[in-house]
Amino acid sequence: MDTVLFEGGCVWDGTGAPAFPADVLIAGNRVAALPPRLGSRRQPARRIDVSGCTVIPGLVDGHAHLPFLHKADIAETGDVPPEEHTLETRRHARTVLEAGFTSCLSGGSAKPRLDVVIRNEIAAGHIPGPRILAAGPELTNTGNLGDERRMHIHRESIALIVDGVDEMLHTCRSLVREGVDTLKLNISGNQTIPGSRPQQTVMREDEVQAAAQTAHAHGKRIAAHVRAAASIKSALRHGVDILYHCEYADEECLDLLEAARDAIFVAPAVGLLHNTIYEAERWGITYEKAKANGVVDQFEQAQRVFAELRKRGVRVIVGGDYGFPWTPHGTNARDLEHFVRFFGYSDSEALVAATRTGAAAMMLDGQAGEVAEGFLADLLVVAGEPQKDVRLLQAPDNIKLVMKDGQIYKDLLSTES
Ligand SMILES: [Zn+2]
């Protein structure tokens, strides 16, 4: 069995405990031991000097869209043929892995089989990329987020349009047949849709119920875009597992989210909110425009809600809708800084959200998300102490080494020495 020893550095193990000096011995795809210092007692196949660095668990993006193509107008995504779309998604998978994300929980594929085929190719070892839990396209109603059609013209999009229980059942079962891990619903509207606003709950209760029952009947999970308070309550009533956004949560929602905290994961997808307001001017979205569209208000509401969910012990995961021109793939680690700046997390807490909590959301709790004996060898070697300053994770040069499943996918330490 291949053995690798990371020696001379510190370990931050993903539990939130302080870092400690230790070597890390990898055997095959697992962490075999964390000896204080292995020295010459045992001869691993390879020794890597990581002094000055911290070994941390691989990061997890809990709201990824690897098939998003950096389109300012997301409607153009539907114009891209499946072949080109697959190849570009494959490139994004590699970019995100090299940025330190060893797992991605998809918040929606852009075509039915894109996430699925990329997940399978990565899992088979044919292409580099993170572990993926694949979603289907977002399931949306006529006139809501992802419906790009008009009366006189058909247009494909990132979503599948379903109206009524029968269409929902047929579409959900088809996606399960095609191999998705997660079904994704758009229950509330969105700021980009004039007729379906973020504070409006547009998907009907019986549609949500039909989708959730179908997912769970097949042992799959269901995630939902829920900005409006009533949409959050609908999702919780029907056992939705992963709730995205949640900005307009009222007091009752906060209580319900807290009561369900051992069963659910919640993600603010804050990266897109932040960058739409402050970094999208090149694409015609000024601060004033973002304010007029309600995005500024949404961001303020997110700060209220997620500071509260942190205090209530709800499992919040990072992942900020990366894949727009102003949120490019590979910059996903910026989400951690947003947790610290806007939600009251300590740097260490934000890193736990991105590692141990993220691994639990990937259904890998007890197997990944920690640097500990017996855990999967998904880990990063980072220059400095990211648990004290998560901004360090944003500089590609600081991510010295990326290991996933015991394989090294990026190694600046060997090339620098
Ligand atoms: Zn999303």
XYZ file of N, CA, C and O and ligand atoms in Angstrom, residues 63-65 68 74 106-108 138 145 158 184 186 225 227 244-245 269 272 319-322 324, ligand 1:
97
model
N -23.025 24.293 -2.013
C -23.998 24.803 -2.995
C -23.235 25.081 -4.286
O -22.979 26.224 -4.652
N -22.841 24.003 -4.932
C -22.010 24.123 -6.134
C -22.870 23.983 -7.385
O -23.902 23.319 -7.382
N -22.420 24.641 -8.432
C -23.034 24.475 -9.758
C -21.891 24.335 -10.750
O -21.607 25.262 -11.517
N -22.342 25.563 -14.283
C -22.576 26.985 -14.606
C -21.370 27.513 -15.380
O -20.223 27.254 -15.037
N -27.923 34.054 -17.412
C -27.917 32.596 -17.218
C -28.750 31.882 -18.283
O -28.554 30.689 -18.543
N -23.941 19.387 -5.053
C -24.503 20.210 -6.128
C -25.818 20.851 -5.709
O -26.689 20.202 -5.144
N -25.928 22.125 -6.044
C -27.177 22.854 -5.842
C -27.997 22.914 -7.118
O -28.933 23.707 -7.213
N -27.659 22.094 -8.092
C -28.428 22.068 -9.341
C -27.492 21.892 -10.520
O -26.522 22.634 -10.675
N -32.656 22.298 -11.704
C -33.641 22.829 -10.769
C -35.041 22.545 -11.317
O -35.285 22.693 -12.510
N -38.043 31.089 -11.570
C -36.597 31.030 -11.812
C -36.223 29.795 -12.649
O -36.451 28.675 -12.222
N -31.482 26.309 -17.387
C -30.806 25.481 -16.376
C -31.801 24.623 -15.609
O -31.417 23.880 -14.720
N -33.665 19.025 -6.782
C -33.608 20.433 -6.347
C -34.870 21.157 -6.804
O -35.181 21.141 -8.002
N -37.206 24.788 -6.895
C -37.284 26.240 -6.685
C -38.676 26.543 -6.130
O -39.634 26.671 -6.880
N -34.461 25.832 -3.189
C -34.252 27.284 -3.226
C -35.451 27.903 -2.491
O -36.574 27.833 -2.977
N -36.344 31.389 -0.512
C -36.052 32.711 0.037
C -37.212 33.180 0.937
O -36.997 33.733 2.001
N -31.630 26.261 0.849
C -30.730 27.304 0.358
C -31.369 28.685 0.478
O -32.553 28.859 0.193
N -30.558 29.651 0.875
C -30.878 31.085 0.919
C -31.561 31.508 2.232
O -30.920 32.092 3.075
N -25.563 30.674 0.496
C -25.083 31.018 -0.856
C -24.727 32.499 -0.912
O -25.152 33.242 -1.800
N -22.632 34.824 -3.997
C -23.308 35.479 -5.121
C -23.979 36.781 -4.686
O -23.919 37.784 -5.409
N -20.702 27.716 0.399
C -20.992 27.439 -1.018
C -21.862 28.559 -1.534
O -22.991 28.718 -1.093
N -21.314 29.344 -2.450
C -21.962 30.609 -2.764
C -22.418 30.784 -4.194
O -22.334 31.882 -4.732
N -22.935 29.709 -4.829
C -23.442 29.880 -6.190
C -22.323 30.316 -7.139
O -22.515 31.196 -7.992
N -21.146 29.708 -7.018
C -20.032 30.085 -7.905
C -20.298 29.544 -9.312
O -20.909 28.514 -9.484
N -20.870 32.267 -11.924
C -21.222 33.473 -12.687
C -19.920 34.215 -13.002
O -18.893 33.960 -12.376
Zn -27.712 28.014 -6.760
